Structures are given as C-alpha cells and as structure tokens.
CSV table of C-alpha atoms in Angstrom, one decimal:
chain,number,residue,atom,x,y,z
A,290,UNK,CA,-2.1,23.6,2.7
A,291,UNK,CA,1.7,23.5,2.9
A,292,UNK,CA,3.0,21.7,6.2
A,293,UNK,CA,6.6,22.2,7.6
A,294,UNK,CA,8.5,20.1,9.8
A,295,UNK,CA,10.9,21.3,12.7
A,296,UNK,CA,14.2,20.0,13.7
A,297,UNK,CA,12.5,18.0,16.5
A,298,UNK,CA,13.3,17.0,20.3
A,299,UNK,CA,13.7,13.2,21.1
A,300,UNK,CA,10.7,11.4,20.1
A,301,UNK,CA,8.7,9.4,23.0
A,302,UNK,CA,5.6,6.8,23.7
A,303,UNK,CA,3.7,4.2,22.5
A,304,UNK,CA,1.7,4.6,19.4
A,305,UNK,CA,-0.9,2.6,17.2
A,306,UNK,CA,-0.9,3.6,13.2
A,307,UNK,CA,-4.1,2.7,11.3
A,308,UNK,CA,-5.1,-0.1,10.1
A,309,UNK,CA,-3.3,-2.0,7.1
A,310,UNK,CA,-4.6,-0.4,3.4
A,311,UNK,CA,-4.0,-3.6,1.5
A,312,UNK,CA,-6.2,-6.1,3.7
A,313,UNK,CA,-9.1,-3.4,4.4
A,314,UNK,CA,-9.7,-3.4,0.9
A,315,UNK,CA,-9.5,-7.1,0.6
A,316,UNK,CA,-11.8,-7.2,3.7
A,317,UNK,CA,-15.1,-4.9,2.0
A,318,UNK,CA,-14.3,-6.5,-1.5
A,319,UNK,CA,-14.7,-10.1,-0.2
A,320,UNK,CA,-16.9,-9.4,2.3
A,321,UNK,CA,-19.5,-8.0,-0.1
A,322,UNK,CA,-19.2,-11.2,-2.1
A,323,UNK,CA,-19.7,-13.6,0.9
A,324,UNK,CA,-22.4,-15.0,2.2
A,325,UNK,CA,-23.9,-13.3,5.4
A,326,UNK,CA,-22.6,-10.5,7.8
A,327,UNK,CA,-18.5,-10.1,7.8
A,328,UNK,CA,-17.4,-8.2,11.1
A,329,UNK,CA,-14.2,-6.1,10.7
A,330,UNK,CA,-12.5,-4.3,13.3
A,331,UNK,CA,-9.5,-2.2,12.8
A,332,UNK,CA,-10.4,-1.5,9.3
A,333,UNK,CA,-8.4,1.6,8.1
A,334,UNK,CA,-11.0,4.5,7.1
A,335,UNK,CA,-9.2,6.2,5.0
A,336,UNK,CA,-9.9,8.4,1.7
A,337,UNK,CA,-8.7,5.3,-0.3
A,338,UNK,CA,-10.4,2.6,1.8
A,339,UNK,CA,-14.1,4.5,2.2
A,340,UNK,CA,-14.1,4.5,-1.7
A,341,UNK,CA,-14.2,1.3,-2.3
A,342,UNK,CA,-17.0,0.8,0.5
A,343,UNK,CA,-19.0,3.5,-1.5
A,344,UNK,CA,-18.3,1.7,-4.4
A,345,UNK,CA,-19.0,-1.9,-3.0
A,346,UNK,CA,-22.3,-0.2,-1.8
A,347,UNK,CA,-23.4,0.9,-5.4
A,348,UNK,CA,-23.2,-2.6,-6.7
A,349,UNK,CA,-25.3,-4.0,-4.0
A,350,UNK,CA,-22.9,-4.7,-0.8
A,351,UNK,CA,-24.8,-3.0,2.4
A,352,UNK,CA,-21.8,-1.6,4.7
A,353,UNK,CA,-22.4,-0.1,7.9
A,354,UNK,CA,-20.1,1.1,10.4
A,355,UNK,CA,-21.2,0.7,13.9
A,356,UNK,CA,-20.4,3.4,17.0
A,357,UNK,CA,-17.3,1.1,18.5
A,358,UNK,CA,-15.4,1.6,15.1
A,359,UNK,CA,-16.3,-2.0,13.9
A,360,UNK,CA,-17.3,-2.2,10.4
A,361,UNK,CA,-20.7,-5.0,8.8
A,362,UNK,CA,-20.6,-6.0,5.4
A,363,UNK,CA,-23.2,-8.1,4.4
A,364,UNK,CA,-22.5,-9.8,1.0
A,365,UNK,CA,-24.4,-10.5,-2.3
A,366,UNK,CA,-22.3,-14.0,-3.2
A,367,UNK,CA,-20.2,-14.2,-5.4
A,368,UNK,CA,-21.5,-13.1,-9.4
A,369,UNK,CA,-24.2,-11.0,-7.5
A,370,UNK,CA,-23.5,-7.6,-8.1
A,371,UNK,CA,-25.5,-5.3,-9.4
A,372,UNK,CA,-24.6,-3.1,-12.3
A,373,UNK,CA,-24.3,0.6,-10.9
A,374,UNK,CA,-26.2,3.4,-11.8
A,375,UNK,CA,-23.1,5.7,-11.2
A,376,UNK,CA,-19.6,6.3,-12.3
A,377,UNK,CA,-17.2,4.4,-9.7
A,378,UNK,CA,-14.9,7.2,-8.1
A,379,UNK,CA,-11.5,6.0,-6.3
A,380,UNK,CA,-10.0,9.0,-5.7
A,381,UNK,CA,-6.3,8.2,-5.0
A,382,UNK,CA,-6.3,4.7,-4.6
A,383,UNK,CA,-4.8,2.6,-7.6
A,384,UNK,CA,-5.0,-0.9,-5.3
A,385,UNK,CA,-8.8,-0.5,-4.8
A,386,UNK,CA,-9.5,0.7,-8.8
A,387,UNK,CA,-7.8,-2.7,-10.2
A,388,UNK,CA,-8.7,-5.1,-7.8
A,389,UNK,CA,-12.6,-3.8,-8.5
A,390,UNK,CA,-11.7,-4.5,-12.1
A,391,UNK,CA,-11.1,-7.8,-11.5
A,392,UNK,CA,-14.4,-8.3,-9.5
A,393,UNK,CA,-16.3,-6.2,-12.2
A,394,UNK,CA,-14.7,-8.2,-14.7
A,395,UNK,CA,-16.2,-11.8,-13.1
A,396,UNK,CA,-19.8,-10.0,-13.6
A,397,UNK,CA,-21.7,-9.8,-16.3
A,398,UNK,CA,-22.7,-5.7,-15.6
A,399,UNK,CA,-21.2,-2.3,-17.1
A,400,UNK,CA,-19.6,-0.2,-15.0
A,401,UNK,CA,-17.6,3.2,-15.4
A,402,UNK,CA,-14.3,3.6,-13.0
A,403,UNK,CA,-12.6,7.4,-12.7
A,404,UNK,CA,-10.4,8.6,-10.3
A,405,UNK,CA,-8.8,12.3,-9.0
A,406,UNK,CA,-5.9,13.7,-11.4
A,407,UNK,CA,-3.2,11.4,-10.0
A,408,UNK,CA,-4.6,8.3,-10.3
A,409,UNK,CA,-6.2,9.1,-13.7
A,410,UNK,CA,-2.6,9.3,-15.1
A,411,UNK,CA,-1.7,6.0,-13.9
A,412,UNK,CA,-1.3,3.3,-16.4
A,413,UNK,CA,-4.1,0.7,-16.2
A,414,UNK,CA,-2.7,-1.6,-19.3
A,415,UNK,CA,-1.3,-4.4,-17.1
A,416,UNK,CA,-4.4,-5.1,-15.7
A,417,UNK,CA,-6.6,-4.5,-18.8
A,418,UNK,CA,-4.4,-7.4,-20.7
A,419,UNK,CA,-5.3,-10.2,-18.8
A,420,UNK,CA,-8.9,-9.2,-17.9
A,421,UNK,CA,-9.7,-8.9,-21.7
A,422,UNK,CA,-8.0,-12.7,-22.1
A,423,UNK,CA,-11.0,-13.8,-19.5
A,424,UNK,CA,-13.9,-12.3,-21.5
A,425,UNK,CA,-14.0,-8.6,-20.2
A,426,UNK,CA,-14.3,-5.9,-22.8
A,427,UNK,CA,-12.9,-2.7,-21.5
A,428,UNK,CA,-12.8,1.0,-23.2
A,429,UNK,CA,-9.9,3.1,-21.9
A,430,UNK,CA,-8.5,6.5,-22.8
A,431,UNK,CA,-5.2,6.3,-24.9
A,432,UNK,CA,-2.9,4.6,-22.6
A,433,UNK,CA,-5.0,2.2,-20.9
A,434,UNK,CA,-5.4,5.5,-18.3
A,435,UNK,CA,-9.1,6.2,-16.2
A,436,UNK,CA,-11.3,6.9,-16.7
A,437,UNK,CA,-12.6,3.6,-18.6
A,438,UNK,CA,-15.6,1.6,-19.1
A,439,UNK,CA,-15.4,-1.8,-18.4
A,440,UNK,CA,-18.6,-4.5,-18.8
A,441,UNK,CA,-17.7,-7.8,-17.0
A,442,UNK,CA,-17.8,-11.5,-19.2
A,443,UNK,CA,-21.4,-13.4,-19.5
A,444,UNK,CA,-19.1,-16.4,-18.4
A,445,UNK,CA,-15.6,-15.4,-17.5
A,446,UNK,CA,-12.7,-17.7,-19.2
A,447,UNK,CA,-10.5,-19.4,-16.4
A,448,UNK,CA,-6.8,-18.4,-17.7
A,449,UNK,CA,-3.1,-19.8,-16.7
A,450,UNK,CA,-1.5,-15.6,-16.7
A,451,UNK,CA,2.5,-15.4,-16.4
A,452,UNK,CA,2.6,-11.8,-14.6
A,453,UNK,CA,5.4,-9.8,-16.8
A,454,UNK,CA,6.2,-7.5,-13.7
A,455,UNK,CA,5.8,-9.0,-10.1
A,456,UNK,CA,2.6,-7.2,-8.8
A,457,UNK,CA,0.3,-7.8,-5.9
A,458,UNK,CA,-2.6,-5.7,-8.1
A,459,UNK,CA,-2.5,-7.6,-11.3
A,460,UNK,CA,-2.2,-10.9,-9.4
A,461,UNK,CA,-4.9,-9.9,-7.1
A,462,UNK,CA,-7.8,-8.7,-9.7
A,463,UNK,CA,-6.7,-11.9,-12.1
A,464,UNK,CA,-7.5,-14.3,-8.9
A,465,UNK,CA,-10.6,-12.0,-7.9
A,466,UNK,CA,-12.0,-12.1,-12.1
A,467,UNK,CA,-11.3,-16.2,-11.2
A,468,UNK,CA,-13.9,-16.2,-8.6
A,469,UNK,CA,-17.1,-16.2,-11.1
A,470,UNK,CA,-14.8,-18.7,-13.7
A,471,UNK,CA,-15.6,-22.4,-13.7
A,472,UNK,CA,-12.2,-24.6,-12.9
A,473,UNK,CA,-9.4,-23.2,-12.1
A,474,UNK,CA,-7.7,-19.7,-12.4
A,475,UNK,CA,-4.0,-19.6,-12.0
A,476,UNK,CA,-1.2,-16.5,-12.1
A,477,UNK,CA,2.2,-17.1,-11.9
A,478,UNK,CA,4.3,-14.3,-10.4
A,479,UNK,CA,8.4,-14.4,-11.4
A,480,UNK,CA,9.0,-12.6,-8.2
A,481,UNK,CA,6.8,-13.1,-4.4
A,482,UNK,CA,4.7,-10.2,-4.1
A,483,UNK,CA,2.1,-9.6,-0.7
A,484,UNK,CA,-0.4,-12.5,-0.3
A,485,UNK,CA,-3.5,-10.8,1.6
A,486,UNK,CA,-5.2,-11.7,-1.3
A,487,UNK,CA,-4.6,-15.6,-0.5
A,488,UNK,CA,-4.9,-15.5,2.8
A,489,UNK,CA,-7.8,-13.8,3.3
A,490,UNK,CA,-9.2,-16.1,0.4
A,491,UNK,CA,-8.4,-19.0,2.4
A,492,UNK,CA,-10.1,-17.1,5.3
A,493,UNK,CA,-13.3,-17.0,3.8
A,494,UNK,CA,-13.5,-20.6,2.0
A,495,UNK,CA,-12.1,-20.5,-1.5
A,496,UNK,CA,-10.1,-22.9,-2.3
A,497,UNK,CA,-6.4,-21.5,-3.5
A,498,UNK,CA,-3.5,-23.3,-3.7
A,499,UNK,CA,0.2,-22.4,-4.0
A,500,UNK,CA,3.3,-23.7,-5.1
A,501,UNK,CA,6.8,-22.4,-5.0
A,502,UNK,CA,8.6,-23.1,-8.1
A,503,UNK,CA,12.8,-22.3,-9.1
A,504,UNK,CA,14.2,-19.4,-8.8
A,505,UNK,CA,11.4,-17.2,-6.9
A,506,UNK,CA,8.7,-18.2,-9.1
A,507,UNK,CA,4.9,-19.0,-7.2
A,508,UNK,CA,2.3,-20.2,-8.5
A,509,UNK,CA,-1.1,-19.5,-7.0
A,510,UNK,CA,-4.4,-21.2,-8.1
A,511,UNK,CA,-8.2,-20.4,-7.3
A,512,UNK,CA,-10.7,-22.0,-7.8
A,513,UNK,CA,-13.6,-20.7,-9.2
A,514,UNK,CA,-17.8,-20.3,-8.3
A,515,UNK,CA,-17.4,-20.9,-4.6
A,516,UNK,CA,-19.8,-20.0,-2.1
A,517,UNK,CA,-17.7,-18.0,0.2
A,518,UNK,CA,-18.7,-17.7,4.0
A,519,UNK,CA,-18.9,-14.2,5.7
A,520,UNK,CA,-16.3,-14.3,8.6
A,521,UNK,CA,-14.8,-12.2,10.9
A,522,UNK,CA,-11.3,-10.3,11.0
A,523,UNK,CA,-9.5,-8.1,12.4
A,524,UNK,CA,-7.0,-5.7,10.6
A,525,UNK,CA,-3.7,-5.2,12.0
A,526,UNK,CA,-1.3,-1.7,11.6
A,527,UNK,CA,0.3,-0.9,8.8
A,528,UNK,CA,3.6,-1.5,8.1
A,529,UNK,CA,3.8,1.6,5.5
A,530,UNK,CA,2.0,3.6,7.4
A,531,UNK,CA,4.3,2.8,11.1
A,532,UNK,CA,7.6,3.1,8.4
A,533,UNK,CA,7.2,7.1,9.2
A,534,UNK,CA,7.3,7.2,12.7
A,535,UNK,CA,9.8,4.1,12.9
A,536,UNK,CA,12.3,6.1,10.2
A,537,UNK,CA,11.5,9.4,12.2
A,538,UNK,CA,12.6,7.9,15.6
A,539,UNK,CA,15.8,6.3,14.7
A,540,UNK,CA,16.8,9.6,12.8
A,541,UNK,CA,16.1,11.7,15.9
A,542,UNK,CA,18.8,11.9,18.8
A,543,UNK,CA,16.8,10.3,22.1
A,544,UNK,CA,14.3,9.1,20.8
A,545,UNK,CA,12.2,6.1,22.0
A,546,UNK,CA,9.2,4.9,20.5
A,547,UNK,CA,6.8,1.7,20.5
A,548,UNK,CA,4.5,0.8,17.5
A,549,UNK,CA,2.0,-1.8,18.8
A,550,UNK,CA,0.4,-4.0,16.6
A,551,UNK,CA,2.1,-4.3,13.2
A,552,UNK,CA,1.5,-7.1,10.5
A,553,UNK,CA,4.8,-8.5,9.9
A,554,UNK,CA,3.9,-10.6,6.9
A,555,UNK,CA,7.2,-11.6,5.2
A,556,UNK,CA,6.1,-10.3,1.9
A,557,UNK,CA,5.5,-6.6,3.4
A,558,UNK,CA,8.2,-6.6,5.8
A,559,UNK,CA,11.4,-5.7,4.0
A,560,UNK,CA,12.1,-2.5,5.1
A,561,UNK,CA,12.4,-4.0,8.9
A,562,UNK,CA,14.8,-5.9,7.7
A,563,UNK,CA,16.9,-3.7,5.6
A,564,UNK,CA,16.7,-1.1,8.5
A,565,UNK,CA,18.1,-3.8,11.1
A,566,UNK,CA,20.8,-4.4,8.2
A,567,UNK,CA,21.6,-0.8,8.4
A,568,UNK,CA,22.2,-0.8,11.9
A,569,UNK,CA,18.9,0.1,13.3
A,570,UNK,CA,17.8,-0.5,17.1
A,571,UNK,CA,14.4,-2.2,16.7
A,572,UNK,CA,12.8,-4.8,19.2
A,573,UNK,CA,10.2,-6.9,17.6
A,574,UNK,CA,8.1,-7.6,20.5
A,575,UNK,CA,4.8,-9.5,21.5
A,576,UNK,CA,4.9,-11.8,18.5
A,577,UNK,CA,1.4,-13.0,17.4
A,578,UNK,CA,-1.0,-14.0,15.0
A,579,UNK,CA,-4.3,-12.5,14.5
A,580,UNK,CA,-6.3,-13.0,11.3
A,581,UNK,CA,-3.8,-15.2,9.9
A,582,UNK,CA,-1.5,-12.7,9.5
A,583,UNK,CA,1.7,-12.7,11.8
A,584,UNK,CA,1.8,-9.8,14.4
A,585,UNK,CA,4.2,-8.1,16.4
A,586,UNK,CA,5.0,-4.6,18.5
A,587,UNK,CA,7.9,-2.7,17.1
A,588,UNK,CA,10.0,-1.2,19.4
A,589,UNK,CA,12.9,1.5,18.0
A,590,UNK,CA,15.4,4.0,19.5
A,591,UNK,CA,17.5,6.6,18.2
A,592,UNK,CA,20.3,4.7,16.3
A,593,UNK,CA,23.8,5.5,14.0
A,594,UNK,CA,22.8,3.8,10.3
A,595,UNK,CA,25.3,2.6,7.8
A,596,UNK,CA,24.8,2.4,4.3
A,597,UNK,CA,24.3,-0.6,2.4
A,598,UNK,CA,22.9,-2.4,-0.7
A,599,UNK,CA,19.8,-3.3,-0.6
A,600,UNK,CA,19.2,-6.8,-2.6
A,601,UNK,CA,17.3,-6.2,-5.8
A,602,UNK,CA,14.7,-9.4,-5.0
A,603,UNK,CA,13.5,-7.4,-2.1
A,604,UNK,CA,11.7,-5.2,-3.9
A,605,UNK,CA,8.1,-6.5,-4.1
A,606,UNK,CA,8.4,-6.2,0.0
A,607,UNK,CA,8.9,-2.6,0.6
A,608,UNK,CA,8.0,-0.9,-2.6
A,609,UNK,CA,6.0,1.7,-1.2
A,610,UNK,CA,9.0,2.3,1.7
A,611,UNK,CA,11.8,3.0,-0.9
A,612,UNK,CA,10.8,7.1,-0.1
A,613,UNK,CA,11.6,7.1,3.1
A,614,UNK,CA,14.0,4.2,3.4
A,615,UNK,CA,15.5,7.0,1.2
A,616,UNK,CA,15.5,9.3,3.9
A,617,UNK,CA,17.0,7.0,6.2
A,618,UNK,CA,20.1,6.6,4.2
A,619,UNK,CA,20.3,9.9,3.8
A,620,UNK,CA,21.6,10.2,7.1
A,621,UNK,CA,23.1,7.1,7.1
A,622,UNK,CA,27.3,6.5,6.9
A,623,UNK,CA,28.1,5.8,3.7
A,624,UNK,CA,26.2,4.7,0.0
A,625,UNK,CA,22.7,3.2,0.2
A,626,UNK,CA,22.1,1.3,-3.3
A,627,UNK,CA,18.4,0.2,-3.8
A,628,UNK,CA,17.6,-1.2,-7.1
A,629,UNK,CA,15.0,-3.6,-8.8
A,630,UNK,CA,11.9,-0.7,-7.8
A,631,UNK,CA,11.3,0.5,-11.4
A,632,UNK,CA,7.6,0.1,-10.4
A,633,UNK,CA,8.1,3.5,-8.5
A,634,UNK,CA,8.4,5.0,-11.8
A,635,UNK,CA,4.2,4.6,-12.3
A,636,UNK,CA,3.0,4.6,-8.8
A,637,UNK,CA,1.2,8.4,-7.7
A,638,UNK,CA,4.0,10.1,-8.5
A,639,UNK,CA,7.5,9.1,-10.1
A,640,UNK,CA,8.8,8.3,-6.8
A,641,UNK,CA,12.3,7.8,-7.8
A,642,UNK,CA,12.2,11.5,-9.8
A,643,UNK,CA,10.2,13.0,-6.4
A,644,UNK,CA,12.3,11.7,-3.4
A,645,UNK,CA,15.7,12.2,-5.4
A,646,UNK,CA,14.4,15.7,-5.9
A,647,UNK,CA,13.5,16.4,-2.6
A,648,UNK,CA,16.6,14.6,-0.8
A,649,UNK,CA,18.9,17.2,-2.9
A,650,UNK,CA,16.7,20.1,-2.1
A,651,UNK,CA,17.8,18.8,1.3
A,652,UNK,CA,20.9,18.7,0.5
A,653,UNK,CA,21.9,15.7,-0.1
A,654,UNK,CA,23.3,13.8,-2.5
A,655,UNK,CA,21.7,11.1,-4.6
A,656,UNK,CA,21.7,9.4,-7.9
A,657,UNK,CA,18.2,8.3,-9.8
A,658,UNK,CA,18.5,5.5,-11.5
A,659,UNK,CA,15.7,3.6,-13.9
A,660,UNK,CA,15.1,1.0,-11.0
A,661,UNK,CA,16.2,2.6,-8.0
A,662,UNK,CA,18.9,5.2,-6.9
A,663,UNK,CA,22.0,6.0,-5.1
A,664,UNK,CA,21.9,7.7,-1.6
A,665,UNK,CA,25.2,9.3,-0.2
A,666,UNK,CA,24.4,9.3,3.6
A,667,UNK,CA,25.2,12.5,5.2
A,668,UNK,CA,26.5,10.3,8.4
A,669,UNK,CA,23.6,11.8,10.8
A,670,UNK,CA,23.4,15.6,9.6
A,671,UNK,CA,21.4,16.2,7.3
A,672,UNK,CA,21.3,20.0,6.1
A,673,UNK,CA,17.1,20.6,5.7
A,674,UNK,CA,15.7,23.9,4.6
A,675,UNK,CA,14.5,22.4,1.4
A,676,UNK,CA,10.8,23.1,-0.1
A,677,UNK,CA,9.6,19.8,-1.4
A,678,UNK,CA,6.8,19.1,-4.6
A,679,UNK,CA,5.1,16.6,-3.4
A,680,UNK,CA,3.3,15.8,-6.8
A,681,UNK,CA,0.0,14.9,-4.7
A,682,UNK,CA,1.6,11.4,-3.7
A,683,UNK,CA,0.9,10.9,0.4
A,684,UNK,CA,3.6,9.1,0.7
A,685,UNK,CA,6.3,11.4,-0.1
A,686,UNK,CA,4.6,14.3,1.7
A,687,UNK,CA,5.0,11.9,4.9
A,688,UNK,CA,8.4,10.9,4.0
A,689,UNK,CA,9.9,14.2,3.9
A,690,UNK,CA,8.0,15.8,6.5
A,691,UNK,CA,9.8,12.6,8.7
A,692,UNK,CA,13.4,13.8,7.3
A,693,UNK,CA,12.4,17.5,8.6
A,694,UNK,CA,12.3,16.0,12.4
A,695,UNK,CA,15.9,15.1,12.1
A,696,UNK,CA,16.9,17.7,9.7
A,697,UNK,CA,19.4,20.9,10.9
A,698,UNK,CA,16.7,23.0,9.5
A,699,UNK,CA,12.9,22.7,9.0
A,700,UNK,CA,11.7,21.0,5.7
A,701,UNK,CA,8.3,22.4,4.0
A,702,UNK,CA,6.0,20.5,1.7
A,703,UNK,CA,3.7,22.0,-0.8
A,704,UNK,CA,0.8,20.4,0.3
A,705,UNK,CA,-0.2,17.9,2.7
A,706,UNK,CA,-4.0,17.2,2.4
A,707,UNK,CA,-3.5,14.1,0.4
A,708,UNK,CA,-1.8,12.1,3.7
A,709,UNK,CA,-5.4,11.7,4.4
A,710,UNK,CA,-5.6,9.1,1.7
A,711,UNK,CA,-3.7,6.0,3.4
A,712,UNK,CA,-2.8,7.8,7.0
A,713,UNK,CA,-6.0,10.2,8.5
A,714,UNK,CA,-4.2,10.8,12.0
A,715,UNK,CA,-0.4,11.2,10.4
A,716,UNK,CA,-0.1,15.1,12.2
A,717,UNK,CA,-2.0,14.2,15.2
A,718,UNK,CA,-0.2,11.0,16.3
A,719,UNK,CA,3.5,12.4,15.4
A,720,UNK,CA,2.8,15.5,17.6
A,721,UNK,CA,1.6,13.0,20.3
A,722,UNK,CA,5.2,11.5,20.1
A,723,UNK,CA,6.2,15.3,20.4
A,724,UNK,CA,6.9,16.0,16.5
A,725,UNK,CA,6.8,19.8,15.6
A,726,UNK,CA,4.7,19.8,12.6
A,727,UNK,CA,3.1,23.2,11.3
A,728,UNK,CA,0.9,23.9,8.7
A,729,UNK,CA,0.7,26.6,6.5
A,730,UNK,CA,-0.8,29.1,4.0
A,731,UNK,CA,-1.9,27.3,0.4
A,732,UNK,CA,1.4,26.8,-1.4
C-alpha cells in the first residue's frame, strides 16, 4: 500500500515511541541464555524483534508474553540450546540474524538462517570472518548473502578480533560466540559503536571489561562460560524510532511536541546533538536512568535550522538517522555535509542512493557521495510532490513520509507496510500529534 503525506498543521502533544530495537533483541537473546525467569517490560514487538523470540523459542528459550504487555523469558544457560528442527526466518532484521550467529556459533548444533528479499541481499561476510576464526563452519550463497547454514564449534576458540569497520553487529555476535569460549574473548573496535551489548552483559553477570585506547580505539573483553542470572529490565524508547516525529516537529510551523522516555546513551545519541548544532529547539527533560541506560523526555518546537558539517567520527551514533537528518537539512539554511556513513551503502537499502533520490524528487538539491552526501537546504520550503521508491527499507518510508508534513505539497511513498518492522504504531501515533497521513491503492 502506497501512503502519502500532507503538508501538515502544527504538530501537538505528548507521545511515547516503542521500545528501543537494539536492547529488545539483546533482552530475548540473553535472556534465553540466563538462568531462570527474565522480566521485560517495554520490549518493542515489532516484525524484527518477534523473530528473534520465534527463533529463540525453536532452540529451546520458552517466551511468553503476559496480558499487561510484559514479556518472560526463561533461559536454557548458556551452551544450552537446542539444535532447531526449522529454518531460522528474520525477516527484515539484519541486527537480530548476526547477533544469532554469534550465539549459534558458541553451540555445538546446525542451524539454517534466511530472511525476506532485503535482508537476503545483505552481505553477511564481516560476520562470517571472525566466527569461522572461533571454530564455526558456515555455508553461504556467493557473497557471504542468506540464506546460510551455519553449525556452531564443539569448543569455540577465544579470539583477540580487530573490527575492520566500526560495527555494533560484528562486535556484538564476536562477544556473544565468546560466551561458550574458555578465557577471554576480546574485539577491538577503531571507532565507539552502541554498547547494549555491554551493558546489558554486565546486567546479567558476565564479566566484560573495557578499555579506551588512542585515538577512539575500545577495547572490550568478555569473559567466557559464565553462568548468567535471569534479571529484570525495562526497555526505554527509541531514539531512531522518536528521530521521525522529533524531525517532523521542528520542520512544521507551530509545532510542539514531547517524546517521553528516550534512551540517550551517548553512543546512539548523535543526531540530538547534531540537530541542537543545527539550531534546533529541543528540551531534554526528566533526566534518568532506568536499566542502566541513561533516560530522558525530549521536548521540541518548531524551529529555523542551519546547515552544517557533521563530524565524520559521529557516525557510529546516528547511522540509521543519516535519512532523515537528511530531511532535516533539506530545509535547513545553507549546506549540510555528512560523511564517514559508507555503512549506509549495505544496510536495507542503499540509503545514501534512496534518500538522495527521494530528496531530489522533492526537489531539492543534494550530492551522494561514497560515505555520505551533500544537502543544499531549501531554507524552510521545501517544494514536495515527489513519489518516493522506498526499496522496502522502513526507514526511508518514515523519513520521507516526515518531509511530506512540512513539504509545500504532499509526498507519496510506494509502499509502507514494511514501517511495521522497527515502528508498528508509526501512522497511528503521528495522526495522534495531528499528521495527515493517507494510504493508498497498491503502488
């Protein structure tokens, strides 16, 4: 179904966007290799996140979800899953295929991982390498792509793994294979990528440890065959997911919104900043902590954005918020440079190839480049009207369905039932701030 946005009035209220995608994943997979009953509220039940509970459940994990919306996991222990009797499906979701890789890989059992279209064209060589160094044998179609066959080492090999591209997923399915190694696993990352994976380690009784070297450099060991104790957590918002409503309100003349309950975790937090850089009026608000992770309410208004250059390093922060930090330098005064995001070139889509394609269907004015591109803001008035392919990738369906609300005219995507993946309740909770969205006949 296509979906089309309207030029929309000022946005108002006070909103709550799903849980965060990265720790509700972390929270099934560790929480089926604990010890006990692990109690999760806030988890986000999305395509991407239900998949890895079906899959988690297949191997042995018994997850229930209770009438309040809470979520019981009760785990095996670590090295107890069961080989599966089925092919592993993900869907969409390229964080929960190669962080079960990693646990797969710590196991010795055989199991087959596929995925829909998108994710079955997404390389999975960078996670292949360092699994097959700890013992894993893995059979892949040409390219390292899904679907693949991977059986898990009779005694995975603790390995020292230099990441050659700063990534959360590669550092988090290395430290997860570590788990079921004796002595110490370590990765070292050139660049500081999320660290859920740590925390929520920490959280349940591993012992990791890390250490900030020159130049940006961590190095993060774990250490392996621990008993880890079920616990319980609570998920906050997620920042990618509030980045749409956030972008859509300080593009829209009057508006006003509040976004309750956001992780701020300074390793997922750089489009916050880079918007506050830009000019942008947002209150952080209620600062907190809640399951280690730091908390806060986001409060934003309509506001006139300038362009700038965004620093390379902050990449790993915000790479899945370069699309519609796009859009928000589109109307913008003046250039917005982002570089050092060539990681966008392999995520669901091309996302540098998509959002450059749909800004100048938009009319406006940008330059790809390998790592990044070039945005001429349009100074608040942006033209709209443009049909935008969405290639299947959620998030730049959302992104330019949010440039439509402040758009002269209204902006169409080709399809829209892919949101689902990472954000259910997108439509519903942006008409609730008083978005026009419509959908339409199949594209």
């Amino acid at each position: 179904m296509t979906l089309t946005a309207q030029p929309s009035r000022a946005l108002q209220g006070t909103i709550a966007v799903p849980g965060d995608k990265s720790i509700s994943h972390r929270a099934l997979m560790l929480g089926a290799l604990a010890v006990g009953e692990t109690r999760v509220s806030g988890l986000l039940e999305g395509e991407d996140v239900l998949a890895t509970g079906e899959a988690l459940r297949r191997m042995g994990a018994e997850i229930t979800r209770h009438q309040d919306g809470t979520w019981s996991i009760w785990g095996v222990g670590v090295g107890g899953l069961k080989e599966p009797e089925t092919v592993l499906d993900f869907g969409n979701s390229g964080t929960g295929v190669r962080l079960m890789m990693g646990i797969v890989a710590g196991h010795p059992i055989t199991a087959t991982f596929t995925g829909d279209a998108s994710l079955s064209k997404r390389p999975m060589g960078r996670v292949i390498t360092p699994l097959t160094e700890m013992g894993a044998h893995i059979h892949a179609r040409e390219g390292g792509r899904l679907p693949l066959t991977l059986t898990g080492a009779e005694r995975a090999l603790p390995i020292t793994y230099p990441l050659p591209v700063a990534s959360a997923q590669v550092k988090s399915a290395v430290l997860f294979a570590g788990l079921n190694a004796p002595g110490q696993t370590t990765v070292i990352e050139p660049a500081p990528t999320r660290d859920h994976t740590e925390l929520m380690l920490k959280a349940f009784g591993a012992q990791v440890a890390t250490e900030e070297g020159p130049k940006g450099v961590r190095v993060i060991r774990v250490t392996g065959e621990p008993e880890l104790k079920a616990c319980t957590l609570a998920v906050p918002g997620d920042p990618s997911s509030a980045a749409f409503p956030v972008v859509a309100a300080l593009i829209t003349p009057g508006s006003d919104i509040t976004v309750t309950g956001i992780t701020l975790n300074p390793h997922r937090s750089g489009l916050y900043t880079t918007l506050i850089e830009m000019g942008a009026d947002i209150e952080i608000l209620n600062q907190r902590q809640e399951g280690g992770e730091p908390v806060a309410d986001l409060r934003v208004k309509a506001s006139e954005l300038k362009g700038i250059e965004v620093p390379p390093e902050r990449a790993p922060s915000m790479i899945d918020e370069y699309p519609v930090l796009a859009v928000a330098a589109s109307f913008a005064e003046g250039k917005t440079v982002m570089r050092g995001a060539e990681e966008l070139r392999v995520k669901e889509s091309d996302r540098i190839a998509a959002t450059a394609a749909g800004l100048r269907a938009n009319g406006v004015k940008v330059e790809d480049l390998p790592d990044g591109m070039i945005v001429e803001g349009r100074a608040g008035t942006v033209e709209g009207g443009g049909h935008v392919a969405t290639h299947m990738d959620h998030r730049i369906a959302m992104s330019f369905l949010t440039l439509g609300l402040g758009a002269q005219k209204p902006v169409t995507i080709d399809a829209g039932e892919m949101i689902a993946t990472s954000f259910p309740d997108f439509t519903g909770l942006m008409r609730r701030l008083g978005a026009q969205l419509e959908s339409g006949a199949n594209a």
